[in-house]
XYZ file of C-alpha atoms in Angstrom:
561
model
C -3.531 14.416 40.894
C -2.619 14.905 37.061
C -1.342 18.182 36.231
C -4.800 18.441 33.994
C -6.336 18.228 37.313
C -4.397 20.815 38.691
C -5.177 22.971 35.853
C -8.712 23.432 36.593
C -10.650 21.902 34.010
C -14.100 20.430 34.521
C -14.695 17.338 35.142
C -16.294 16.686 31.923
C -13.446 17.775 29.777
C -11.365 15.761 32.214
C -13.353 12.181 31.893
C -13.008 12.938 27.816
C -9.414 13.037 27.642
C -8.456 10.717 30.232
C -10.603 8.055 27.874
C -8.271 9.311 24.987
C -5.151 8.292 27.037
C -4.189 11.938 28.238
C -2.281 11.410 31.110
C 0.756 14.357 31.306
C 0.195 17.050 29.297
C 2.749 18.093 26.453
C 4.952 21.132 26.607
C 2.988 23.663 24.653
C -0.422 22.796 27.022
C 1.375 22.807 30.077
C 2.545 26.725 29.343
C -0.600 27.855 26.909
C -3.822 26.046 28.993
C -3.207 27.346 32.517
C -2.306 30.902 30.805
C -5.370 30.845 28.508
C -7.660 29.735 31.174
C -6.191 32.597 33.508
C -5.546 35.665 31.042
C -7.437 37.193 27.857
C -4.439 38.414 26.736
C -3.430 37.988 23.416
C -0.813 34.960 22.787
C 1.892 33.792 20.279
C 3.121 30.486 20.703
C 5.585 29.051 18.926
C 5.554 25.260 18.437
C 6.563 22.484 15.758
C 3.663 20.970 14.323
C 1.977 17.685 16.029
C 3.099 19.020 19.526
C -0.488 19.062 21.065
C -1.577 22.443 19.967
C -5.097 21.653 19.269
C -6.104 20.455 22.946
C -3.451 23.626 23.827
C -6.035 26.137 22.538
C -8.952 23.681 22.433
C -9.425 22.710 25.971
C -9.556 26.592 27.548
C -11.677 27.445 25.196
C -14.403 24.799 25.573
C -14.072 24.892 29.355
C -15.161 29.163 28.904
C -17.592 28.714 25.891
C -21.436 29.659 27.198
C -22.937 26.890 25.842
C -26.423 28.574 25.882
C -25.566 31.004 23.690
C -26.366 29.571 20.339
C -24.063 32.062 18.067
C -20.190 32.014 16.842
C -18.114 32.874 20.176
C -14.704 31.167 18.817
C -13.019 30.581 15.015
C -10.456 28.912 14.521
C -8.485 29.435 11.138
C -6.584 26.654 9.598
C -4.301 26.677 5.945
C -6.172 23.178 4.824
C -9.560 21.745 4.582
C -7.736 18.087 6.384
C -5.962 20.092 9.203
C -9.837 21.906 9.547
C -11.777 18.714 10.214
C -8.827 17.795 11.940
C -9.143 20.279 14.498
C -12.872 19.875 14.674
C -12.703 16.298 14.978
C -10.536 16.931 18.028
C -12.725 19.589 19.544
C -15.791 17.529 19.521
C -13.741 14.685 21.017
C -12.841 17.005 23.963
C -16.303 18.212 24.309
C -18.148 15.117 23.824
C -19.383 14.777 27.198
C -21.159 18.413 27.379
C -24.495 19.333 26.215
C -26.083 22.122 23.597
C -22.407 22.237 22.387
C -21.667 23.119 18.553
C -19.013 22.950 16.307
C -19.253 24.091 12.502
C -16.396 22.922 9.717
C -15.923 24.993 6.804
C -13.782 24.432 3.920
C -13.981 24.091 0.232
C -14.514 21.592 -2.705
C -17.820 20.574 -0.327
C -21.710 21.325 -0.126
C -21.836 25.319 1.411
C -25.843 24.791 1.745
C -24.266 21.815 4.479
C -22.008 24.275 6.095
C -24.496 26.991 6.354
C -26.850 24.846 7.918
C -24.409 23.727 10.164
C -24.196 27.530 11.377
C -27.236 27.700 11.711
C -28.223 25.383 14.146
C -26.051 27.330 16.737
C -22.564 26.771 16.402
C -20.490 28.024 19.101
C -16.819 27.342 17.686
C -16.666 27.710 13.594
C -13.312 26.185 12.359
C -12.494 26.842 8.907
C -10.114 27.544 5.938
C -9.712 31.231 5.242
C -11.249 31.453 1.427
C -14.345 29.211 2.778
C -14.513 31.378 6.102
C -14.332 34.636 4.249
C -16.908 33.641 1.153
C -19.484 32.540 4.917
C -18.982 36.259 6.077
C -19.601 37.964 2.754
C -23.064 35.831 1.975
C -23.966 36.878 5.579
C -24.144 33.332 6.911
C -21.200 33.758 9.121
C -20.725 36.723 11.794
C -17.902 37.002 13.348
C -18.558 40.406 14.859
C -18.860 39.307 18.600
C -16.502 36.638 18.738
C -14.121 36.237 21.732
C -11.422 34.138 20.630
C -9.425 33.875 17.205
C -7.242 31.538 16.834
C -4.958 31.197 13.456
C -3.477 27.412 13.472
C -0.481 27.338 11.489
C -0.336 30.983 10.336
C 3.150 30.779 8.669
C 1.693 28.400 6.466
C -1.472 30.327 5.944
C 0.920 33.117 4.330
C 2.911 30.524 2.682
C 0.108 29.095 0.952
C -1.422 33.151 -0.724
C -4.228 33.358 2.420
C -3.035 37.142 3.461
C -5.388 38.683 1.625
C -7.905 36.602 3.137
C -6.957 36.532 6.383
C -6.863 40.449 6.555
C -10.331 40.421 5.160
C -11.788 38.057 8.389
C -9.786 39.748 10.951
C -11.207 43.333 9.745
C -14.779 42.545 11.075
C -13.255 41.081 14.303
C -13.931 42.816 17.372
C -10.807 44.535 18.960
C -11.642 43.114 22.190
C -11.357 39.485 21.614
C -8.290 37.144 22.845
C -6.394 36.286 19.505
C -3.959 33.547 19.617
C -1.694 33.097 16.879
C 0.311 29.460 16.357
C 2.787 28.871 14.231
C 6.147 26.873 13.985
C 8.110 29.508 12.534
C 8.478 33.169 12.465
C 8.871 34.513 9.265
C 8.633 38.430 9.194
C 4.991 38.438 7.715
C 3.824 36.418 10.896
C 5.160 39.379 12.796
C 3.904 41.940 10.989
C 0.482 40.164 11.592
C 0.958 39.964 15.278
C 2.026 43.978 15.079
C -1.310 44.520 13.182
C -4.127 42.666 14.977
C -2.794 41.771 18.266
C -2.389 44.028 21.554
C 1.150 43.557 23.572
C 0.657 39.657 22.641
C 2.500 37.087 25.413
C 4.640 34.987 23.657
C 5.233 31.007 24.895
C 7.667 28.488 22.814
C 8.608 25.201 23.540
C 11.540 25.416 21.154
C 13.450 28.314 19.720
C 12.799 30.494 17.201
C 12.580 29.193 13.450
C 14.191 25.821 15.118
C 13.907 21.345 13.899
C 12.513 19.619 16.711
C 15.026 17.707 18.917
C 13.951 14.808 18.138
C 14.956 14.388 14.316
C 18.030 13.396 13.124
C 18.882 15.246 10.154
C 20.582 13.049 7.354
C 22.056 13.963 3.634
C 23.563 11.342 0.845
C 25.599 12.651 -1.361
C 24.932 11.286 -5.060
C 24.909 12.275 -8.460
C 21.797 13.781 -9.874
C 21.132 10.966 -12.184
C 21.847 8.434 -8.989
C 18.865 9.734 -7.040
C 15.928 7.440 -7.445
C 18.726 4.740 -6.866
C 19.817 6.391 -3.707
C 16.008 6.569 -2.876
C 14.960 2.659 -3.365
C 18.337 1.700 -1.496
C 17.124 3.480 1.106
C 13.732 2.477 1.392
C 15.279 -1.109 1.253
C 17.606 -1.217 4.088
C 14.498 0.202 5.885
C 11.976 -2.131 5.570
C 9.428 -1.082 7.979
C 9.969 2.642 6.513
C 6.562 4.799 6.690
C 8.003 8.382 5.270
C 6.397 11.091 3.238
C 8.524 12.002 -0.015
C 8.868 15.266 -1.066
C 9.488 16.534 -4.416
C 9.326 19.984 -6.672
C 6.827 19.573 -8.810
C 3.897 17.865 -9.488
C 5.813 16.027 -12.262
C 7.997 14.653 -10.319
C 5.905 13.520 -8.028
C 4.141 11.451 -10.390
C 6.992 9.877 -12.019
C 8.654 9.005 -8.497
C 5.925 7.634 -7.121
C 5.057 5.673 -10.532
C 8.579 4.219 -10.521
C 8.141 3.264 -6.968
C 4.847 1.220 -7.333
C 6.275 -0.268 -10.704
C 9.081 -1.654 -8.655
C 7.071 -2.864 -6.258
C 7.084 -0.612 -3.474
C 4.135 0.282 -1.308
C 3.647 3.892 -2.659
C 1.100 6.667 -4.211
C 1.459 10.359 -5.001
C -0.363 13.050 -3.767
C -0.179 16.127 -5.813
C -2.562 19.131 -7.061
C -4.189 16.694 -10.261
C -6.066 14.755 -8.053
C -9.615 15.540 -7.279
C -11.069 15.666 -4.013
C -12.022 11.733 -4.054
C -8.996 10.902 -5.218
C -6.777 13.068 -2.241
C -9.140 11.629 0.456
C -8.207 8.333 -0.557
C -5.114 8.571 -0.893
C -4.392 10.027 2.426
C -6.878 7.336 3.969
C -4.809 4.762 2.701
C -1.520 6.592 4.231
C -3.266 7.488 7.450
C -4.218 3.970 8.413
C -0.433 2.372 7.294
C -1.715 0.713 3.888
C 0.479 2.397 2.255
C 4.363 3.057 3.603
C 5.554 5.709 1.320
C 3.132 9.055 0.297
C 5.333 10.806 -2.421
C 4.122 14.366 -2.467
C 4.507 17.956 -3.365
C 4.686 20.571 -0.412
C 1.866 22.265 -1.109
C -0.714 18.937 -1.338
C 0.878 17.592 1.865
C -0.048 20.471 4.092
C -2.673 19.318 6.327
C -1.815 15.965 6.547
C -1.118 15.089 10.071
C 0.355 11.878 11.058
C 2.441 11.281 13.908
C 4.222 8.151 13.560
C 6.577 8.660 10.606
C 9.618 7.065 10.891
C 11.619 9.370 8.081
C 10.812 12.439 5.945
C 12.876 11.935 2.428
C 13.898 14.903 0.578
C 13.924 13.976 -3.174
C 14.760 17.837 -3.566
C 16.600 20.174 -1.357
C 13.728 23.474 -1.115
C 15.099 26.802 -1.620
C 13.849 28.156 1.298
C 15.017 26.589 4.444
C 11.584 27.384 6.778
C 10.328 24.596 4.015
C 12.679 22.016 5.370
C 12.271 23.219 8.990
C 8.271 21.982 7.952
C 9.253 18.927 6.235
C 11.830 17.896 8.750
C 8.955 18.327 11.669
C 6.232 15.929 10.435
C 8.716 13.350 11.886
C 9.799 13.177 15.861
C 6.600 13.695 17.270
C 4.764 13.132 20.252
C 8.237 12.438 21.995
C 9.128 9.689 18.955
C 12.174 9.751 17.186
C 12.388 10.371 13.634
C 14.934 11.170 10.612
C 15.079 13.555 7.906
C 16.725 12.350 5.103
C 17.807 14.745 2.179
C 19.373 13.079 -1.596
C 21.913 15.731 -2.419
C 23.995 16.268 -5.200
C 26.955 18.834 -5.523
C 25.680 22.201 -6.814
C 23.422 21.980 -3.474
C 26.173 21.963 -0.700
C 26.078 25.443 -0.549
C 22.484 25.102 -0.106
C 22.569 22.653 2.850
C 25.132 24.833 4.553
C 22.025 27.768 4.640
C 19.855 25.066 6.112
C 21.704 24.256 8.833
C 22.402 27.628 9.315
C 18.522 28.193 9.539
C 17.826 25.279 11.901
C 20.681 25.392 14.238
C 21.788 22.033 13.408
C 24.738 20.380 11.526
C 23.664 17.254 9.063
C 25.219 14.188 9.192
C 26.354 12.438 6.315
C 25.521 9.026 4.950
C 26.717 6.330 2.772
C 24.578 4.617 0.424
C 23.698 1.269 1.612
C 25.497 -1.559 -0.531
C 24.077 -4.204 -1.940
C 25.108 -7.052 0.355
C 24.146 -4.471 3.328
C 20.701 -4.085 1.918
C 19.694 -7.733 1.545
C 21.144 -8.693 5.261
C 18.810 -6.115 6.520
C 15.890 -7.460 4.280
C 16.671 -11.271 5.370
C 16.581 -10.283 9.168
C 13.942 -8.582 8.765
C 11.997 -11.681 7.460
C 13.125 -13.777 10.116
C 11.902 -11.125 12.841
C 8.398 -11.007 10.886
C 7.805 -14.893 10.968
C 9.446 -15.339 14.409
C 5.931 -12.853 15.677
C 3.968 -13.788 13.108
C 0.183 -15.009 14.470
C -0.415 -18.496 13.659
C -4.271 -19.124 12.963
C -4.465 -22.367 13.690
C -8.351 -23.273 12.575
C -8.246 -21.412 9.477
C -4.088 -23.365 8.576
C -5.342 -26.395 10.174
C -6.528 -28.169 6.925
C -3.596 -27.358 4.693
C -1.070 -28.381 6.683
C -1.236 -32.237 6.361
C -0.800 -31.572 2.350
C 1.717 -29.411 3.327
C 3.995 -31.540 5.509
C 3.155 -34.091 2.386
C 4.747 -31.534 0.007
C 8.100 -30.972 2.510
C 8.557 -33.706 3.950
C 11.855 -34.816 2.025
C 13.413 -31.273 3.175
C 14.957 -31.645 6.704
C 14.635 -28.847 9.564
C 18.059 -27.568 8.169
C 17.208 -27.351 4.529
C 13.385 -26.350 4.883
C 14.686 -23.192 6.605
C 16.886 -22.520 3.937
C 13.993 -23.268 1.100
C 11.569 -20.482 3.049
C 14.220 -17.630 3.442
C 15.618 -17.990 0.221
C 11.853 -17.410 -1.349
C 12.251 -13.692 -0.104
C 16.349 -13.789 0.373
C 17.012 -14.508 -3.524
C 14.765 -11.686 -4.543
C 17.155 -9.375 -2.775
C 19.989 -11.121 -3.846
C 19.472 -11.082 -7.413
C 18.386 -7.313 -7.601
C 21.299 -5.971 -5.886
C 24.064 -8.772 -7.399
C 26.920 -6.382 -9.137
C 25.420 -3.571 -8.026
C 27.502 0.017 -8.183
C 28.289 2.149 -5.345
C 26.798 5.389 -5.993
C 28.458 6.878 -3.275
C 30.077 10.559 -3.942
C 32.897 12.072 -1.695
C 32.932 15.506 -0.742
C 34.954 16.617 -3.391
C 32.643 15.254 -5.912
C 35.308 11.914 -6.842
C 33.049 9.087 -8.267
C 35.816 5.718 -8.501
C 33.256 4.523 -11.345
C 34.409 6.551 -13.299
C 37.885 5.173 -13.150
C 36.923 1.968 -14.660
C 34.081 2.970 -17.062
C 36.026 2.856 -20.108
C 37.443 -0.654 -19.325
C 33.782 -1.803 -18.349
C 32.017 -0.585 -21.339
C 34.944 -2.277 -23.768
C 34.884 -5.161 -22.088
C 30.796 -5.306 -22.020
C 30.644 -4.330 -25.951
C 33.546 -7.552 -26.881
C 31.393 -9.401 -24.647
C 27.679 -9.107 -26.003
C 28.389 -7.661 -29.345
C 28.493 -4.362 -31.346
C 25.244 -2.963 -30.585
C 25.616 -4.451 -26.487
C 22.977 -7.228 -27.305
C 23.260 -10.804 -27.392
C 24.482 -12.376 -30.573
C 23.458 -15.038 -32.639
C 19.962 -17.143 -32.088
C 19.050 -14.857 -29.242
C 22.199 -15.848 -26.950
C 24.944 -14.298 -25.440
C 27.972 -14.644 -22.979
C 29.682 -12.423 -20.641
C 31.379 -13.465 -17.572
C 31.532 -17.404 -16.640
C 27.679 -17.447 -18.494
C 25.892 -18.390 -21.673
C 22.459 -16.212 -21.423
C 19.326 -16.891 -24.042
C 16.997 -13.838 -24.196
C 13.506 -14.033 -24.188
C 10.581 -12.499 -25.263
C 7.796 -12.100 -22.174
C 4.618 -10.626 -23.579
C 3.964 -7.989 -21.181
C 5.421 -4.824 -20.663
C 5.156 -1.465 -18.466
C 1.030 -0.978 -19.742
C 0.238 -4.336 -17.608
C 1.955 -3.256 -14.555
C 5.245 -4.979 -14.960
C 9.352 -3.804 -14.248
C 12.029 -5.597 -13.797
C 11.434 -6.534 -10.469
C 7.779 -7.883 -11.004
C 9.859 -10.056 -13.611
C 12.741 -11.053 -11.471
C 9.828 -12.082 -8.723
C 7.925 -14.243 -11.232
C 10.994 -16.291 -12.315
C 11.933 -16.829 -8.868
C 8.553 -18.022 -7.817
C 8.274 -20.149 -10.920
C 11.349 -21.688 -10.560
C 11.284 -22.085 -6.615
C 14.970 -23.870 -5.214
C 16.715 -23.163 -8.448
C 19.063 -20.730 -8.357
C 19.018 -19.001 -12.120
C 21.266 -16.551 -13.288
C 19.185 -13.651 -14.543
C 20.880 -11.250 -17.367
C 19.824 -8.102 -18.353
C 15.829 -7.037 -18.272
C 14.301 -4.594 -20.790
C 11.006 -3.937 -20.058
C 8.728 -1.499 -23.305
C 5.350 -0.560 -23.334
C 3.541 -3.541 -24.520
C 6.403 -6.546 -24.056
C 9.714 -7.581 -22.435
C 12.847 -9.013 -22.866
C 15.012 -10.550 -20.463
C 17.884 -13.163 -20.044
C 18.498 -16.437 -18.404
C 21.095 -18.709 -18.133
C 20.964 -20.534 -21.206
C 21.450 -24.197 -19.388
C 17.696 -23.332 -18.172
C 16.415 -22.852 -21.521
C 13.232 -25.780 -21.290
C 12.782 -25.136 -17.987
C 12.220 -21.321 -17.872
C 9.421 -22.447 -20.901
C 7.867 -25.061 -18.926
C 7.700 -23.366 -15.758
C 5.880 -20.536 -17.319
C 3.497 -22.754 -19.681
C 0.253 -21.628 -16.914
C 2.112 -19.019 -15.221
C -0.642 -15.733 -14.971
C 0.060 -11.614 -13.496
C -2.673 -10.020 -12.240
C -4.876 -13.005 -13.721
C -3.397 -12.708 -16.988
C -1.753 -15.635 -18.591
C 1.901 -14.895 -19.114
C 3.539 -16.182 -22.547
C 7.406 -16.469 -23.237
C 9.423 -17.638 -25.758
C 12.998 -17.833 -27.350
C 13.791 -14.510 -29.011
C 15.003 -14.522 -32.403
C 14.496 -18.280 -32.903
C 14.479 -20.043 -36.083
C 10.976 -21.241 -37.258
């Protein structure tokens, strides 16, 4: 017998999560369903988000809902319109296999006629977002007045988010007599000044302690200079390749530019942030949810209500002021018994900072280096081999190509032909990161590039001239190479950055191994630089080469008609 079994729950609830894979129940619904099934006492529990709360509250509640009773009997409260469907998504899973049984969703930015219909026809459990739920009660379309169960999901971020005002006007026309059960993952003082308020002698059940990260995030910092971070960032996303993290940032702003830099480097990566219309949020988190995209670069305030459970990091662009916001952040990660990290891009004026949030969560941060270049691109090239080692072979669909194919490679032995296919993804890797800096800072805020900066930046104006560009016919030397620059008629308007035009030179020049200068990319063109023994061939290799569909024109910069 299951301990669900044990619990007394129907068989009907029982048949519909055993066919979602229940099989032990989690911490919070071992303590909170026997107790709720047992007791109408009021209840606190405190739990990290993506513990199991819904089915924790959920499945008592269905099991004592009279089903014939076509009127409100349970709401449920939640701080977002996606953790409200959410919730009422998961409720109608869990009740699926019982008749007459109704569940109502109400939130903003949708059709109220919908919603009131959708009360109308009976609903038994409402679940909603406060400012939709309250606007219901005032038109008369919603009563809440015999109700038996409240539950507020996520009440420290209801206050977080402005809802007090609201919430105080729904609980008013509550009954006294109903159970209310109050969920949250921390317990700030205006969470207990609600529970003081509207509940009676409440029992209190935590699967953590108080104001506490879950156990099973590892909490990370790197120590960089402020103008270092989106470096730090892209380093780490590298030597991570199968990274799927949110991104958290201040502002909107910054949201947008991050996440713009990302995608013009070529990362897998969209914002979410207060600008975007409904449409636009849905699908963006769609694309998030279902692993199109790895990286969701986002505010605090547009992520809430975004629930996904297998993240493998939360980044920190931004250290928040107030450490309950971390505690949040740091929790989306390390769930349902996963591991997970929370990584945090520091700079020096915000140690004292980190010291209050480890303070606050009860746990020390461990410090990081950087990941180097060579590091970085040794992760990338095993990662490549892993990915074609389990890649699925289609063999009717490859079947035709591959006689043209063997054509094409058959001067390359085994040893050779291996070295050909890694060095297609390898190079990219290895050009990008070639020379690159260690941005690393120590503790006491010593930087060793700074050491050699004046001797770098001498040395790099005697080498490409006066004004640091190449001299002369649109060439250059520094180091053991000549370089010609060329123009490249697209710029950052037509999607492309450095990288898109490091990619395309590779993949135009496949098994050559070109030295690649500096890269300017403007609005409307580019500029970069080649090693100037490659001059006709860079020209030629580019004479049908197309981004995006486009044709792609270079030429010789500077040269003499």
């Amino acid at each position: 017998m299951s301990l669900f079994e044990s619990m007394g729950l129907r068989s009907e609830i029982l048949s519909a999560i055993q066919e979602l894979g229940f099989e032990q129940p989690t911490p919070i619904q071992e303590k909170a369903v026997p107790f709720l099934l047992e007791s109408d006492q009021d209840m606190v529990a405190l739990a990290q988000t993506g513990t199991g709360k819904t089915a924790a509250f959920g499945l008592p509640i269905i099991q004592q809902i009279d089903n014939t009773l076509k009127a409100p009997q349970a709401l449920i409260l939640s701080p977002t319109r996606e953790l409200a469907m959410q919730i009422a998504n998961d409720l109608n899973t869990f009740s699926k296999n019982m008749s007459k049984f109704n569940i109502a969703v109400l939130y903003g930015g949708a059709d109220i006629r919908a919603q009131i219909n959708s009360l109308e026809k009976g609903a038994q459990i409402v679940v909603g977002t406060p400012g939709r739920t309250l606007d219901l009660i005032k038109r008369g379309k919603l009563r809440v007045n015999e109700i038996k169960w409240l539950v507020l999901d996520e009440a420290d971020e209801m206050l977080s988010m402005g809802f007090k005002d609201d919430l105080d006007g729904i609980l008013k026309d509550t009954p006294a007599e109903k159970q209310t059960l109050l969920f949250s993952a921390t317990m700030p003082a205006e969470i207990v000044s609600i529970a003081s308020k509207y509940m009676d002698n409440p029992h209190e059940i935590s699967v953590g302690k108080k104001n506490t990260g879950s156990e099973n995030v590892e909490h990370h910092y790197y120590l960089v200079h402020a103008k270092d971070r989106y470096l730090a960032l892209k380093r780490v996303a590298d030597i991570n390749p199968n990274i799927y993290s949110i991104i958290f940032c201040r502002t909107r702003m910054e949201t947008k530019e991050v996440a713009d830099k990302l995608m013009q480097d070529g990362y897998n990566a969209d914002a979410l942030h207060g600008d975007l219309s409904q449409a636009q949020r849905d699908h963006v988190m769609a694309r998030f949810r279902s692993g199109h995209l790895q990286m969701l670069v986002a505010t605090d305030v547009a992520a809430r209500g975004l629930d996904v459970n297998n993240l493998t990091h939360v980044i920190n662009y931004n250290l928040p002021d107030d450490p309950e916001v971390y505690i949040h952040r740091s929790g989306r990660t390390g769930r349902a018994g996963k591991k997970g990290i929370s990584i945090t891009l520091i700079h020096m004026r915000e140690k004292g900072k980190l010291r209050d949030v480890e303070r606050k969560l009860g746990r020390k941060f461990e410090k990081q280096d950087v990941p180097q270049g060579r590091e970085i691109c040794e992760k990338q090239l095993f990662n490549l081999i892993d990915k074609v080692e389990k890649v699925e072979v289609n063999e009717d669909e490859i079947e035709q190509y591959m006689p043209v194919i063997y054509k094409k490679l058959a001067w390359l032995d085994r040893e050779e032909l291996i070295k050909h296919f890694v060095s297609v993804e390898f190079n990219r890797f290895l050009t990008y990161y070639e020379g690159a800096q260690d941005i690393n800072v120590d503790e006491h805020g010593y930087d060793e590039r700074k050491e050699d900066r004046k001797d770098r930046n001498a040395r790099g104006r005697s080498e490409r001239g006066e004004r640091g560009r190449p001299e002369r016919g649109g060439k250059g030397r520094r180091g053991d190479y000549q370089y010609s620059r060329f123009f490249f008629s697209m710029g950052k308007k037509n999607g492309i950055s450095k990288r898109s035009i490091i990619d395309m030179i590779n993949q135009q020049m496949p098994g050559k191994s070109v030295e690649i200068g500096s890269i300017e990319v403007l609005k409307g063109f580019s500029f970069f630089e080649l090693d100037n023994r490659y001059e006709r061939d860079i020209v030629k290799a580019f004479k049908n080469a197309r981004f995006k569909g486009q044709k792609v024109n270079i030429e010789l910069a500077n040269k003499k008609k």
